[in-house]
mmCIF file of C-alpha atoms in Angstrom:
data_model
loop_
_atom_site.group_PDB
_atom_site.id
_atom_site.type_symbol
_atom_site.label_atom_id
_atom_site.label_comp_id
_atom_site.label_asym_id
_atom_site.label_seq_id
_atom_site.Cartn_x
_atom_site.Cartn_y
_atom_site.Cartn_z
ATOM 1 C CA MET A 8 -11.675 21.897 -14.940
ATOM 2 C CA LEU A 9 -9.510 24.659 -13.535
ATOM 3 C CA THR A 10 -10.877 28.164 -13.847
ATOM 4 C CA SER A 11 -8.133 30.391 -12.458
ATOM 5 C CA SER A 12 -6.887 32.739 -15.187
ATOM 6 C CA ARG A 13 -3.564 33.018 -13.413
ATOM 7 C CA ASN A 14 -2.887 29.305 -13.758
ATOM 8 C CA ARG A 15 -4.132 28.753 -17.306
ATOM 9 C CA ASP A 16 -4.344 30.637 -20.568
ATOM 10 C CA ILE A 17 -7.914 29.852 -21.639
ATOM 11 C CA GLU A 18 -9.251 30.068 -25.163
ATOM 12 C CA ARG A 19 -13.052 30.014 -25.209
ATOM 13 C CA ARG A 20 -13.219 28.849 -28.817
ATOM 14 C CA ALA A 21 -10.909 26.455 -30.584
ATOM 15 C CA GLU A 22 -10.850 28.560 -33.756
ATOM 16 C CA TYR A 23 -9.177 31.376 -31.815
ATOM 17 C CA LEU A 24 -5.955 29.388 -31.874
ATOM 18 C CA GLN A 25 -4.127 30.259 -35.087
ATOM 19 C CA ALA A 26 -1.591 27.875 -36.564
ATOM 20 C CA ASP A 27 0.976 30.612 -37.193
ATOM 21 C CA GLN A 28 1.051 31.443 -33.474
ATOM 22 C CA PHE A 29 2.612 28.152 -32.487
ATOM 23 C CA LEU A 30 5.359 25.801 -33.446
ATOM 24 C CA PRO A 31 4.276 22.663 -35.311
ATOM 25 C CA PRO A 32 4.040 19.415 -33.363
ATOM 26 C CA SER A 33 7.400 17.833 -32.765
ATOM 27 C CA SER A 34 8.216 15.087 -35.273
ATOM 28 C CA ASP A 35 10.103 12.970 -32.755
ATOM 29 C CA ASN A 36 8.169 10.843 -30.329
ATOM 30 C CA SER A 37 9.589 11.017 -26.802
ATOM 31 C CA MET A 38 7.601 7.928 -25.827
ATOM 32 C CA ASP A 39 9.871 5.851 -28.059
ATOM 33 C CA ARG A 40 12.944 6.921 -26.132
ATOM 34 C CA ILE A 41 14.103 6.792 -22.556
ATOM 35 C CA TRP A 42 12.888 9.820 -20.649
ATOM 36 C CA PHE A 43 15.790 11.723 -19.100
ATOM 37 C CA ILE A 44 15.936 15.234 -17.646
ATOM 38 C CA LYS A 45 19.227 17.086 -18.045
ATOM 39 C CA ASP A 46 19.173 19.040 -14.801
ATOM 40 C CA GLY A 47 22.398 19.527 -12.848
ATOM 41 C CA CYS A 48 20.761 19.684 -9.431
ATOM 42 C CA GLY A 49 18.582 16.656 -10.145
ATOM 43 C CA LEU A 50 21.508 14.600 -11.439
ATOM 44 C CA ALA A 51 23.578 15.487 -8.353
ATOM 45 C CA CYS A 52 20.716 14.486 -6.032
ATOM 46 C CA ALA A 53 20.197 11.213 -7.907
ATOM 47 C CA ILE A 54 23.903 10.366 -7.689
ATOM 48 C CA VAL A 55 23.972 11.200 -3.968
ATOM 49 C CA THR A 56 20.944 8.928 -3.437
ATOM 50 C CA TRP A 57 22.691 5.974 -5.053
ATOM 51 C CA MET A 58 25.945 6.669 -3.181
ATOM 52 C CA LEU A 59 24.132 6.724 0.178
ATOM 53 C CA ILE A 60 22.436 3.409 -0.592
ATOM 54 C CA PHE A 61 25.775 1.853 -1.560
ATOM 55 C CA TYR A 62 27.330 3.228 1.629
ATOM 56 C CA ALA A 63 24.586 1.549 3.647
ATOM 57 C CA GLU A 64 25.252 -1.669 1.718
ATOM 58 C CA PHE A 65 28.954 -1.468 2.574
ATOM 59 C CA VAL A 66 28.416 -0.901 6.303
ATOM 60 C CA VAL A 67 25.672 -3.517 6.616
ATOM 61 C CA ILE A 68 27.620 -6.229 4.820
ATOM 62 C CA PHE A 69 31.237 -5.627 5.814
ATOM 63 C CA VAL A 70 30.851 -4.047 9.249
ATOM 64 C CA MET A 71 27.837 -5.895 10.678
ATOM 65 C CA LEU A 72 26.979 -9.095 8.794
ATOM 66 C CA VAL A 73 30.329 -10.555 7.720
ATOM 67 C CA PRO A 74 31.937 -10.432 11.220
ATOM 68 C CA ALA A 75 28.784 -11.817 12.891
ATOM 69 C CA LYS A 76 29.179 -15.256 14.463
ATOM 70 C CA ASP A 77 25.643 -16.337 13.648
ATOM 71 C CA LEU A 78 25.708 -17.421 10.007
ATOM 72 C CA VAL A 79 21.909 -17.790 9.771
ATOM 73 C CA TYR A 80 21.447 -14.265 11.128
ATOM 74 C CA SER A 81 23.867 -12.868 8.527
ATOM 75 C CA ILE A 82 22.312 -14.741 5.600
ATOM 76 C CA ILE A 83 18.693 -13.860 6.446
ATOM 77 C CA ASN A 84 19.385 -10.190 7.106
ATOM 78 C CA GLY A 85 21.684 -9.974 4.105
ATOM 79 C CA ILE A 86 18.993 -11.335 1.800
ATOM 80 C CA ILE A 87 16.319 -9.025 3.232
ATOM 81 C CA PHE A 88 18.453 -5.876 3.109
ATOM 82 C CA ASN A 89 19.865 -6.500 -0.363
ATOM 83 C CA THR A 90 16.442 -7.361 -1.773
ATOM 84 C CA LEU A 91 14.945 -4.152 -0.394
ATOM 85 C CA ALA A 92 17.936 -2.138 -1.634
ATOM 86 C CA PHE A 93 17.641 -3.653 -5.113
ATOM 87 C CA LEU A 94 13.908 -2.848 -5.252
ATOM 88 C CA ALA A 95 14.609 0.694 -4.031
ATOM 89 C CA LEU A 96 17.217 1.281 -6.748
ATOM 90 C CA ALA A 97 14.962 -0.260 -9.397
ATOM 91 C CA SER A 98 12.058 1.936 -8.285
ATOM 92 C CA HIS A 99 14.315 5.000 -8.355
ATOM 93 C CA SER A 100 15.459 4.171 -11.884
ATOM 94 C CA ARG A 101 11.901 3.676 -13.137
ATOM 95 C CA ALA A 102 10.742 6.911 -11.480
ATOM 96 C CA MET A 103 13.665 8.791 -13.028
ATOM 97 C CA LEU A 104 13.568 7.297 -16.547
ATOM 98 C CA THR A 105 9.801 7.035 -17.064
ATOM 99 C CA ASP A 106 7.880 9.753 -18.891
ATOM 100 C CA PRO A 107 5.705 11.169 -16.081
ATOM 101 C CA GLY A 108 2.926 12.072 -18.507
ATOM 102 C CA ALA A 109 4.397 14.818 -20.667
ATOM 103 C CA VAL A 110 2.063 16.528 -23.110
ATOM 104 C CA PRO A 111 3.427 16.719 -26.688
ATOM 105 C CA LYS A 112 5.091 20.077 -27.284
ATOM 106 C CA GLY A 113 3.890 22.448 -29.969
ATOM 107 C CA ASN A 114 0.653 20.631 -30.764
ATOM 108 C CA ALA A 115 -1.591 23.692 -30.338
ATOM 109 C CA THR A 116 -2.041 24.077 -34.093
ATOM 110 C CA LYS A 117 -5.240 24.794 -35.962
ATOM 111 C CA GLU A 118 -5.049 21.475 -37.810
ATOM 112 C CA PHE A 119 -4.650 19.427 -34.635
ATOM 113 C CA ILE A 120 -7.458 21.258 -32.846
ATOM 114 C CA GLU A 121 -9.774 20.669 -35.795
ATOM 115 C CA SER A 122 -8.901 16.969 -35.681
ATOM 116 C CA LEU A 123 -10.277 16.833 -32.133
ATOM 117 C CA GLN A 124 -13.746 17.543 -33.549
ATOM 118 C CA LEU A 125 -14.770 19.723 -30.622
ATOM 119 C CA LYS A 126 -18.474 20.243 -30.111
ATOM 120 C CA PRO A 127 -20.100 23.610 -29.414
ATOM 121 C CA GLY A 128 -19.402 24.580 -25.817
ATOM 122 C CA GLN A 129 -16.155 22.621 -25.609
ATOM 123 C CA VAL A 130 -12.906 24.450 -24.957
ATOM 124 C CA VAL A 131 -9.198 23.729 -25.043
ATOM 125 C CA TYR A 132 -6.464 25.111 -22.836
ATOM 126 C CA LYS A 133 -3.150 26.204 -24.251
ATOM 127 C CA CYS A 134 0.161 26.530 -22.447
ATOM 128 C CA PRO A 135 2.045 29.621 -23.643
ATOM 129 C CA LYS A 136 5.334 28.224 -22.305
ATOM 130 C CA CYS A 137 5.554 24.979 -24.296
ATOM 131 C CA CYS A 138 2.911 25.788 -26.948
ATOM 132 C CA SER A 139 0.869 22.674 -26.220
ATOM 133 C CA ILE A 140 -2.759 21.867 -25.612
ATOM 134 C CA LYS A 141 -2.969 21.413 -21.863
ATOM 135 C CA PRO A 142 -5.223 18.574 -20.675
ATOM 136 C CA GLU A 143 -7.321 18.969 -17.578
ATOM 137 C CA ARG A 144 -5.281 18.732 -14.328
ATOM 138 C CA ALA A 145 -1.999 19.204 -16.197
ATOM 139 C CA HIS A 146 0.612 21.717 -15.012
ATOM 140 C CA HIS A 147 3.748 23.128 -16.574
ATOM 141 C CA CYS A 148 7.068 22.161 -14.997
ATOM 142 C CA SER A 149 9.795 24.778 -15.341
ATOM 143 C CA VAL A 150 12.524 22.137 -14.884
ATOM 144 C CA CYS A 151 11.204 19.560 -17.344
ATOM 145 C CA LYS A 152 9.996 22.408 -19.608
ATOM 146 C CA ARG A 153 6.855 20.419 -20.365
ATOM 147 C CA CYS A 154 3.243 20.221 -19.254
ATOM 148 C CA ILE A 155 2.805 17.087 -17.116
ATOM 149 C CA ARG A 156 -0.518 15.288 -16.681
ATOM 150 C CA LYS A 157 -1.571 15.066 -13.007
ATOM 151 C CA MET A 158 1.726 16.568 -11.935
ATOM 152 C CA ASP A 159 2.184 16.161 -8.181
ATOM 153 C CA HIS A 160 5.566 17.848 -7.837
ATOM 154 C CA HIS A 161 9.057 17.888 -9.308
ATOM 155 C CA CYS A 162 11.401 15.804 -7.168
ATOM 156 C CA PRO A 163 15.136 16.483 -7.554
ATOM 157 C CA TRP A 164 15.955 13.191 -5.769
ATOM 158 C CA VAL A 165 14.603 11.260 -8.761
ATOM 159 C CA ASN A 166 15.504 14.035 -11.226
ATOM 160 C CA ASN A 167 11.984 13.992 -12.632
ATOM 161 C CA CYS A 168 8.426 15.109 -12.141
ATOM 162 C CA VAL A 169 6.051 12.835 -10.267
ATOM 163 C CA GLY A 170 3.034 12.541 -12.514
ATOM 164 C CA GLU A 171 0.412 10.282 -13.991
ATOM 165 C CA ASN A 172 2.763 7.641 -15.422
ATOM 166 C CA ASN A 173 5.474 7.315 -12.768
ATOM 167 C CA GLN A 174 3.754 8.003 -9.438
ATOM 168 C CA LYS A 175 3.675 4.276 -8.664
ATOM 169 C CA TYR A 176 7.461 4.007 -8.962
ATOM 170 C CA PHE A 177 8.001 7.085 -6.790
ATOM 171 C CA VAL A 178 5.719 5.680 -4.071
ATOM 172 C CA LEU A 179 7.571 2.348 -4.196
ATOM 173 C CA PHE A 180 10.904 4.172 -4.007
ATOM 174 C CA THR A 181 9.894 6.021 -0.819
ATOM 175 C CA MET A 182 8.463 2.822 0.682
ATOM 176 C CA TYR A 183 11.537 0.676 0.041
ATOM 177 C CA ILE A 184 13.924 3.401 1.228
ATOM 178 C CA ALA A 185 11.912 3.694 4.451
ATOM 179 C CA LEU A 186 12.029 -0.090 4.909
ATOM 180 C CA ILE A 187 15.787 -0.446 4.364
ATOM 181 C CA SER A 188 16.378 2.540 6.658
ATOM 182 C CA LEU A 189 14.323 0.905 9.404
ATOM 183 C CA HIS A 190 16.040 -2.425 8.844
ATOM 184 C CA ALA A 191 19.492 -0.798 8.983
ATOM 185 C CA LEU A 192 18.640 1.026 12.227
ATOM 186 C CA ILE A 193 17.488 -2.216 13.862
ATOM 187 C CA MET A 194 20.672 -4.010 12.806
ATOM 188 C CA VAL A 195 22.821 -1.130 14.093
ATOM 189 C CA CYS A 196 21.155 -1.388 17.514
ATOM 190 C CA PHE A 197 21.730 -5.150 17.647
ATOM 191 C CA HIS A 198 25.330 -4.739 16.519
ATOM 192 C CA PHE A 199 26.080 -2.150 19.195
ATOM 193 C CA LEU A 200 24.684 -4.513 21.818
ATOM 194 C CA TYR A 201 26.771 -7.336 20.380
ATOM 195 C CA CYS A 202 29.922 -5.206 20.466
ATOM 196 C CA PHE A 203 29.293 -4.145 24.058
ATOM 197 C CA GLU A 204 28.984 -7.774 25.114
ATOM 198 C CA GLU A 205 32.012 -8.899 23.132
ATOM 199 C CA GLU A 206 35.375 -7.277 22.556
ATOM 200 C CA TRP A 207 35.218 -4.535 19.923
ATOM 201 C CA THR A 208 38.124 -6.095 18.074
ATOM 202 C CA LYS A 209 36.063 -9.272 17.526
ATOM 203 C CA CYS A 210 32.783 -7.713 16.410
ATOM 204 C CA SER A 211 34.134 -5.935 13.344
ATOM 205 C CA SER A 212 36.834 -6.259 10.702
ATOM 206 C CA PHE A 213 37.689 -2.600 11.251
ATOM 207 C CA SER A 214 39.305 -0.857 14.199
ATOM 208 C CA PRO A 215 36.959 0.113 17.064
ATOM 209 C CA PRO A 216 37.062 3.873 16.277
ATOM 210 C CA SER A 217 36.367 3.231 12.584
ATOM 211 C CA THR A 218 33.543 0.833 13.452
ATOM 212 C CA VAL A 219 31.891 3.365 15.762
ATOM 213 C CA ILE A 220 32.156 6.153 13.174
ATOM 214 C CA LEU A 221 30.743 3.998 10.375
ATOM 215 C CA LEU A 222 27.841 2.822 12.525
ATOM 216 C CA ILE A 223 27.005 6.321 13.769
ATOM 217 C CA LEU A 224 27.013 7.683 10.207
ATOM 218 C CA LEU A 225 24.746 4.845 9.089
ATOM 219 C CA CYS A 226 22.476 5.450 12.074
ATOM 220 C CA PHE A 227 22.215 9.154 11.235
ATOM 221 C CA GLU A 228 21.591 8.408 7.547
ATOM 222 C CA GLY A 229 18.983 5.748 8.318
ATOM 223 C CA LEU A 230 17.110 7.936 10.791
ATOM 224 C CA LEU A 231 17.079 10.923 8.443
ATOM 225 C CA PHE A 232 15.918 8.915 5.440
ATOM 226 C CA LEU A 233 13.376 6.969 7.473
ATOM 227 C CA ILE A 234 11.647 10.134 8.646
ATOM 228 C CA PHE A 235 11.786 11.850 5.259
ATOM 229 C CA THR A 236 10.638 8.923 3.116
ATOM 230 C CA ALA A 237 8.007 7.727 5.594
ATOM 231 C CA VAL A 238 6.422 11.182 5.601
ATOM 232 C CA MET A 239 6.648 11.380 1.812
ATOM 233 C CA PHE A 240 5.160 7.899 1.450
ATOM 234 C CA GLY A 241 2.229 8.802 3.692
ATOM 235 C CA THR A 242 1.706 12.074 1.830
ATOM 236 C CA GLN A 243 1.680 10.304 -1.525
ATOM 237 C CA VAL A 244 -0.751 7.609 -0.396
ATOM 238 C CA HIS A 245 -3.079 10.275 1.005
ATOM 239 C CA SER A 246 -2.814 12.223 -2.250
ATOM 240 C CA ILE A 247 -3.692 9.111 -4.260
ATOM 241 C CA CYS A 248 -6.629 8.143 -2.051
ATOM 242 C CA SER A 249 -8.066 11.669 -2.167
ATOM 243 C CA ASP A 250 -7.312 11.930 -5.914
ATOM 244 C CA GLU A 251 -5.765 15.348 -5.445
ATOM 245 C CA THR A 252 -2.194 16.121 -6.435
ATOM 246 C CA GLY A 253 0.227 18.097 -4.328
ATOM 247 C CA ILE A 254 -0.055 21.119 -6.621
ATOM 248 C CA GLU A 255 -3.853 21.001 -6.513
ATOM 249 C CA GLN A 256 -3.766 20.863 -2.711
ATOM 250 C CA LEU A 257 -1.252 23.710 -2.520
ATOM 251 C CA LYS A 258 -3.181 25.975 -4.886
ATOM 252 C CA LYS A 259 -6.544 24.895 -3.442
ATOM 253 C CA GLU A 260 -7.839 24.432 -6.966
ATOM 254 C CA GLU A 261 -11.501 23.793 -7.467
ATOM 255 C CA ARG A 262 -12.343 20.111 -7.842
ATOM 256 C CA ARG A 263 -14.212 19.498 -11.124
ATOM 257 C CA TRP A 264 -13.345 15.877 -11.814
ATOM 258 C CA ALA A 265 -15.442 12.856 -10.890
ATOM 259 C CA LYS A 266 -15.031 11.620 -7.332
ATOM 260 C CA LYS A 267 -14.081 7.953 -6.973
ATOM 261 C CA THR A 268 -13.544 5.620 -4.052
ATOM 262 C CA LYS A 269 -10.118 5.380 -2.420
ATOM 263 C CA TRP A 270 -9.712 1.823 -3.701
ATOM 264 C CA MET A 271 -10.459 2.900 -7.271
ATOM 265 C CA ASN A 272 -7.936 5.724 -6.962
ATOM 266 C CA MET A 273 -5.287 3.263 -5.739
ATOM 267 C CA LYS A 274 -5.985 0.932 -8.669
ATOM 268 C CA ALA A 275 -5.761 3.867 -11.076
ATOM 269 C CA VAL A 276 -2.146 4.419 -9.973
ATOM 270 C CA PHE A 277 -0.931 0.886 -9.222
ATOM 271 C CA GLY A 278 -2.927 -1.015 -11.851
ATOM 272 C CA HIS A 279 -6.002 -3.153 -12.352
ATOM 273 C CA PRO A 280 -6.647 -5.506 -10.648
ATOM 274 C CA PHE A 281 -4.911 -5.735 -7.250
ATOM 275 C CA SER A 282 -1.957 -8.149 -7.355
ATOM 276 C CA ILE A 283 1.582 -8.689 -6.120
ATOM 277 C CA GLU A 284 2.680 -6.567 -9.090
ATOM 278 C CA TRP A 285 1.668 -3.511 -7.090
ATOM 279 C CA LEU A 286 4.918 -3.973 -5.169
ATOM 280 C CA SER A 287 7.051 -4.533 -8.257
ATOM 281 C CA PRO A 288 8.868 -1.621 -9.940
ATOM 282 C CA PHE A 289 9.144 -3.786 -13.068
ATOM 283 C CA ALA A 290 5.379 -4.088 -13.618
ATOM 284 C CA THR A 291 3.852 -1.230 -15.609
ATOM 285 C CA PRO A 292 0.364 -0.444 -14.244
ATOM 286 C CA ASP A 293 -2.598 -0.635 -16.598
ATOM 287 C CA GLN A 294 -4.182 2.794 -16.161
ATOM 288 C CA GLY A 295 -6.710 2.474 -18.961
ATOM 289 C CA LYS A 296 -7.044 4.548 -22.101
ATOM 290 C CA VAL A 297 -8.435 8.067 -21.772
ATOM 291 C CA ASP A 298 -8.346 10.842 -24.355
ATOM 292 C CA PRO A 299 -6.433 13.545 -22.481
ATOM 293 C CA TYR A 300 -7.400 16.366 -24.854
ATOM 294 C CA GLN A 301 -11.195 16.404 -24.864
ATOM 295 C CA TYR A 302 -13.167 17.767 -21.971
ATOM 296 C CA VAL A 303 -16.311 19.876 -21.612
ATOM 297 C CA VAL A 304 -16.910 23.155 -19.812
#
């Protein structure tokens, strides 16, 4: 449980929360709809992400693979790159359109608190910004305008928070982007060597200056994304293994939750038990059923 009064508005007794102080619980259920954040910066970043992936697809296919003399080389690398790109885009879509663990807005009413049947000594936290009962380890996101369970950070590149329900997809997105970036860089190196050995007019369907510019831009993009996503992937895996979100690490919040093994923490994010579905953005992890509202001092 978090004790900092600056981070949470704490009510020591449930009956202190009066129904007329808050809006009633929303009648619509956001879980029944696709989650989508209407943020201009996030939408622009998401569009740029897709455009850069499609640019890499264009250069890899039409500049490097199609003109290659070795058909087997083109087919194998084409299948690998396009598969990784498809998984990266699918992971990005799931991370962007999945509810990250939003707490229902306006549920801090007297009736709802009484329905929790709190015992003496139990407390509830309220968020004054979205008028909701804030579960343990939840934080309010100013962009999403909601409290998010186990919020790690808000990422504009996926136009969403990274939280309890979509962290798997965000980790897969960073992993697949790092892999396609590495693969593209390797192919660019081989293609440059191929062009130096052969005539430049024969190693590409484009003019030599255009080919060089396209390859250099892809090389710059691949190197930049490889470094960024590899670091982010490592940071996320470390955060999962230590069971401490980015916000909790940044604020150095006191740890009051049960400590588990690294393997158990990985299974809590990617699903029980371990399987090939860990690598699939289409498989929803089974995270178990936990009442997010009841906790003891």
